[in-house]
Short mmCIF file of C-alpha atoms and ligand atoms in Angstrom, two decimals:
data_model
loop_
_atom_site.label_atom_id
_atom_site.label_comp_id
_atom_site.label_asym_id
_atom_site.label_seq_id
_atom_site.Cartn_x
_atom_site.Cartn_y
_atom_site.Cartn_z
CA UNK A 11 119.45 73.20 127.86
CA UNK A 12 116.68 76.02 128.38
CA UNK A 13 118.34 79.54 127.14
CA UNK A 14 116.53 82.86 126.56
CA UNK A 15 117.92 85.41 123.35
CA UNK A 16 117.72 88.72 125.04
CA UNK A 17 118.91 92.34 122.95
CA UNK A 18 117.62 94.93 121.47
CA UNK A 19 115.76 94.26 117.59
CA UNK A 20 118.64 94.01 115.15
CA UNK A 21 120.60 92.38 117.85
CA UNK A 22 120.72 89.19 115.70
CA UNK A 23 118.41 87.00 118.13
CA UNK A 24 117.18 85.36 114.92
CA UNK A 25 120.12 84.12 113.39
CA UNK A 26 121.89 83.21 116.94
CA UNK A 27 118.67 81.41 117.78
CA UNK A 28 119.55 79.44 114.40
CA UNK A 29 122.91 78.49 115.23
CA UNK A 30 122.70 77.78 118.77
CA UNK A 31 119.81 75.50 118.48
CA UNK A 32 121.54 73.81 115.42
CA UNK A 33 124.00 72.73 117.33
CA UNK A 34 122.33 71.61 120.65
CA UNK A 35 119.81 69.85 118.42
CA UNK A 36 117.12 71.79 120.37
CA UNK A 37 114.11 73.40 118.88
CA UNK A 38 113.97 77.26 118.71
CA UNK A 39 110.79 78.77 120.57
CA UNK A 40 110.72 82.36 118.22
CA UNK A 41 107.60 84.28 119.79
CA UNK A 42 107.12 86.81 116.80
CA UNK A 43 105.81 83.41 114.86
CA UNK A 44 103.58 82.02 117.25
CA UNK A 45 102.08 84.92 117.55
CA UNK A 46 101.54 85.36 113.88
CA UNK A 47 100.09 82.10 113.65
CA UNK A 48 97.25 83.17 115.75
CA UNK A 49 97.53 86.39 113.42
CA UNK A 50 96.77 83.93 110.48
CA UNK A 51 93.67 82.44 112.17
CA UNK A 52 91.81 85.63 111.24
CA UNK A 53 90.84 84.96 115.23
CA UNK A 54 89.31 88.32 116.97
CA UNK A 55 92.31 88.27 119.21
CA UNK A 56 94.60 87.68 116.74
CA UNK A 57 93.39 90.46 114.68
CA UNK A 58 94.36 92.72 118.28
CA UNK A 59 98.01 91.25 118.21
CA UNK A 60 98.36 91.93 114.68
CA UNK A 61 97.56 95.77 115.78
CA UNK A 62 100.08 95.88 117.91
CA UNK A 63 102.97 94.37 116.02
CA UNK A 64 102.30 96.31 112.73
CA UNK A 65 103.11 99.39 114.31
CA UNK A 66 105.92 98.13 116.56
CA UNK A 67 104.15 98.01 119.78
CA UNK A 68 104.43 95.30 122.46
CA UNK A 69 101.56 92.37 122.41
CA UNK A 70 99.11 92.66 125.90
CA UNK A 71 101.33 90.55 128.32
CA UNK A 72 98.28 88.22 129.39
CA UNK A 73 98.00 87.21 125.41
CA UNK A 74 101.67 86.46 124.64
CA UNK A 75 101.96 84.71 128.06
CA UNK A 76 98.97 82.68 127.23
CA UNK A 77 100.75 81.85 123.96
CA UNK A 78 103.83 80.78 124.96
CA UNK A 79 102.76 79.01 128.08
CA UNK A 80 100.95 76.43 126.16
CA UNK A 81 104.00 75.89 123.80
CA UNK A 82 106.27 75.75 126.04
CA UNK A 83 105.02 72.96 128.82
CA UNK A 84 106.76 69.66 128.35
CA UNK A 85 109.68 70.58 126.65
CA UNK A 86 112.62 69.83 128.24
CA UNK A 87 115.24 72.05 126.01
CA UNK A 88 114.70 74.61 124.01
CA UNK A 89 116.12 78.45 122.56
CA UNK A 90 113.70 80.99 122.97
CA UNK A 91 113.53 83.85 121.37
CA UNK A 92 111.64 87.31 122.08
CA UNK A 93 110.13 85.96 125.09
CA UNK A 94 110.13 88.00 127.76
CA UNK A 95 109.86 91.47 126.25
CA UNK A 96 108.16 92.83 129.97
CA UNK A 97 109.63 91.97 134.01
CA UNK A 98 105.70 90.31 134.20
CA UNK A 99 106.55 88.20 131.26
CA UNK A 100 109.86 86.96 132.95
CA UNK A 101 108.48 86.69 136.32
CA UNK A 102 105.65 84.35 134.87
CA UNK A 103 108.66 82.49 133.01
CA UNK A 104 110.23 81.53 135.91
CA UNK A 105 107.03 80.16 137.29
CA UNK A 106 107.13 78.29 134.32
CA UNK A 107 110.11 76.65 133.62
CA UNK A 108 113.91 76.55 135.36
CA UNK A 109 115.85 78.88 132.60
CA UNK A 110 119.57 77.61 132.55
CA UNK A 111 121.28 80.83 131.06
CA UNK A 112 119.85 84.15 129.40
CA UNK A 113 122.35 85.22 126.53
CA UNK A 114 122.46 88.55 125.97
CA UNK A 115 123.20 90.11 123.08
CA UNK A 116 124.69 93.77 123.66
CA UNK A 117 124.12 95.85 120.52
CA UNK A 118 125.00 100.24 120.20
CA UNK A 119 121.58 101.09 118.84
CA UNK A 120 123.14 102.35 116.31
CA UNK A 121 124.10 99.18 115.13
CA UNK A 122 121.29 97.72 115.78
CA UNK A 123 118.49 100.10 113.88
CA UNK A 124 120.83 99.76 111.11
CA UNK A 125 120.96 96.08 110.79
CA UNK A 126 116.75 96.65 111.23
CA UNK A 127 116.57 99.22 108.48
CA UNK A 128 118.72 96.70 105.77
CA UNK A 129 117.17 93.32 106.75
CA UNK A 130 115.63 91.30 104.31
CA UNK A 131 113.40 87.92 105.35
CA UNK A 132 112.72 84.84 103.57
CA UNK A 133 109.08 84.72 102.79
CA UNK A 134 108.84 80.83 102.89
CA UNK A 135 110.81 80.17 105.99
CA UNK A 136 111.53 83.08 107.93
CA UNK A 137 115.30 83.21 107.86
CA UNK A 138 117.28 86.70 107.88
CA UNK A 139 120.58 86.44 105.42
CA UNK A 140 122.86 88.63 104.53
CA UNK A 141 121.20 91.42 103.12
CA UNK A 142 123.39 91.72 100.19
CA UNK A 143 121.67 88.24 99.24
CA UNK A 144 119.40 88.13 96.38
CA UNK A 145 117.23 84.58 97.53
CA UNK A 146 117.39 82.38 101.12
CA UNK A 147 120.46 80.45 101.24
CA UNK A 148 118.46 77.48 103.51
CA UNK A 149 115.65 77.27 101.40
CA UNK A 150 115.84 79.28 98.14
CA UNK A 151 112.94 81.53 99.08
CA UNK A 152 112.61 85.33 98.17
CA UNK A 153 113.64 87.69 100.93
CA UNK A 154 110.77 90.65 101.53
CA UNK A 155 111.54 93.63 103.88
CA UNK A 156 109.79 92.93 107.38
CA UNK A 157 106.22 95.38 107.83
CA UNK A 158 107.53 96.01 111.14
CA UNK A 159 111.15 96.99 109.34
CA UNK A 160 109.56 100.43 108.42
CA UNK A 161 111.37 103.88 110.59
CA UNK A 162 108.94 104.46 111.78
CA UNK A 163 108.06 101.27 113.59
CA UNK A 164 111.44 100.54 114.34
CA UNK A 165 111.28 103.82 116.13
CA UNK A 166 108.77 102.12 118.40
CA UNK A 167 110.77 99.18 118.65
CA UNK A 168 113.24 100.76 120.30
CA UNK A 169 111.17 102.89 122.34
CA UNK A 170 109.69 100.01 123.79
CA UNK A 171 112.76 98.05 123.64
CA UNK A 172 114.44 100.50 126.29
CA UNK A 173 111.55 101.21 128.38
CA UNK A 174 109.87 97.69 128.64
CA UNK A 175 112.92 94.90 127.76
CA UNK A 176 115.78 96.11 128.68
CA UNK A 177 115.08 95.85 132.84
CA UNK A 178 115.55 92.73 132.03
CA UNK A 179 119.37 92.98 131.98
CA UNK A 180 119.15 93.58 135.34
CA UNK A 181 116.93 90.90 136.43
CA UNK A 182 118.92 87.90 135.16
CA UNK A 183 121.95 89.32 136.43
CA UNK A 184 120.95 89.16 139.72
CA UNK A 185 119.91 86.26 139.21
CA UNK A 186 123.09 84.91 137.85
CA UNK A 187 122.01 83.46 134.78
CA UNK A 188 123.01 86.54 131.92
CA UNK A 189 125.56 85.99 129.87
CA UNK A 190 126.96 88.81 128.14
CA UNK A 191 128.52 88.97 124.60
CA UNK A 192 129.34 92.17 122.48
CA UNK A 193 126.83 92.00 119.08
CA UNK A 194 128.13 94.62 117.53
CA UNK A 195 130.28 92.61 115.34
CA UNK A 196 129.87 90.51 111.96
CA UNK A 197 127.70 87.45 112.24
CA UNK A 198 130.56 85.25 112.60
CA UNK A 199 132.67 86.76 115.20
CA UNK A 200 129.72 86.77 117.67
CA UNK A 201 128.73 83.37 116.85
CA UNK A 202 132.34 82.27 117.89
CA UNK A 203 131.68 84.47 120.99
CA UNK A 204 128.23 82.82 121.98
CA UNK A 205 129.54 79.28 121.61
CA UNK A 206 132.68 79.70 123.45
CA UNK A 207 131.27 81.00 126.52
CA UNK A 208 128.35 78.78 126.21
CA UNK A 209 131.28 75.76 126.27
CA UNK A 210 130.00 74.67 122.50
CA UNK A 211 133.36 75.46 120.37
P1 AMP B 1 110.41 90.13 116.76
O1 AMP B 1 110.27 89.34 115.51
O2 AMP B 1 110.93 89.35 117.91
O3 AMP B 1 111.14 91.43 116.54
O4 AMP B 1 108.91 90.55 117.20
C1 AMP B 1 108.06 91.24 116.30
C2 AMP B 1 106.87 91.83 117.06
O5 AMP B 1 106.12 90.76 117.69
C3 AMP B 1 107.21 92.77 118.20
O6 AMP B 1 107.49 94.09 117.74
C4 AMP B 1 105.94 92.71 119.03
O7 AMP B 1 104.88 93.43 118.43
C5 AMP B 1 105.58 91.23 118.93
N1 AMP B 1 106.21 90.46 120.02
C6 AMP B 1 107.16 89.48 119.90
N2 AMP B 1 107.51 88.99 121.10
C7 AMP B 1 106.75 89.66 122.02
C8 AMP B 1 106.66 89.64 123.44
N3 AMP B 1 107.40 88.80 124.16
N4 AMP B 1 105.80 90.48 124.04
C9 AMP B 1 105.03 91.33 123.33
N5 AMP B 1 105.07 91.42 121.99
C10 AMP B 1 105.93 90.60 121.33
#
């Protein structure tokens, strides 16, 4: 199965990327690490996209297209997450590969820049508990506050967020592959949600 994690930041992508491709034994496709691999080269360009995401802006299209393109050819199921952020990024997705379903996650932003404003990630492996948790529970690494988790980036975020991202609602429901589920809820309620309409309870 191909699915796309689409919500606002805070909307829990992350951790529904986690469980969903846990239990479809797919990989998870999380954009915000491939490009900081190319951040970690010390490359020119990924010195620019390293710019851009400390202060909360979106990546160039052409350079995160470029990106995931080359990750994503061959695979034949996957859960990606963050990609598209732009309608150019998703109409160069579907020249890429046949998405089966696009799940979005509905989030007040309320909610959702509050979640951003109290999450914690694992420095070792990426993972975003509970924020009441002192170390990872997957891998016993210590949890750091995101650079991109300041207000004033999250600010951006969301700025971004509603004028660049959230077209995108539109787009896959005409196309008939969104799925809608209410976010605003503990972890576990809208993981029960996401796997029952997805037909994986
Ligand atoms: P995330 O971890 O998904 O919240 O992404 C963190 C940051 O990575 C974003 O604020 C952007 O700067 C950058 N980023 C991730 N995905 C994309 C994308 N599809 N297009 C442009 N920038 C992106």
């Amino acid at each position: 199965m191909k699915l796309v994690l689409l919500g606002p930041p805070g909307s829990g992508k992350g951790t529904a990327g986690v469980q969903i491709a846990d239990k479809l034994g797919v990989p998870r496709v999380v954009t915000s690490e491939l490009l900081k691999l190319e951040t970690r080269s010390g490359s020119e360009v990924g010195q620019l996209m390293a710019s851009y995401m400390d202060r909360g802006d979106l990546v160039p299209d052409d350079l995160v297209i470029k990106t995931v393109a080359s990750h994503l050819k061959n695979m034949s199921g996957f859960v990606l997450d963050g990609f598209p952020r732009t309608v150019k990024q998703a109409q160069e997705l579907e020249k890429m590969v046949d998405i089966d379903k696009v799940v979005y996650l509905e989030t007040r932003l309320a909610v959702a820049k509050q979640r951003n404003l109290a999450r914690k990630v694992c420095k070792l492996c990426g993972f975003s508990p509970q924020p009441h948790l002192m170390s990872c529970p997957r891998c016993g690494g210590e949890l750091q506050k995101r650079a991109d988790d300041s207000e004033q980036a999250i600010e951006r975020r969301f700025e971004n967020y509603l004028r660049e991202t959230s077209p995108l609602v539109d787009f896959y429901k005409a196309k008939g592959k969104l799925v809608q589920i209410d976010a605003n809820d503990p972890v576990d309620v809208v993981k029960e949600r996401i796997f029952s309409v997805l037909g994986l309870l």
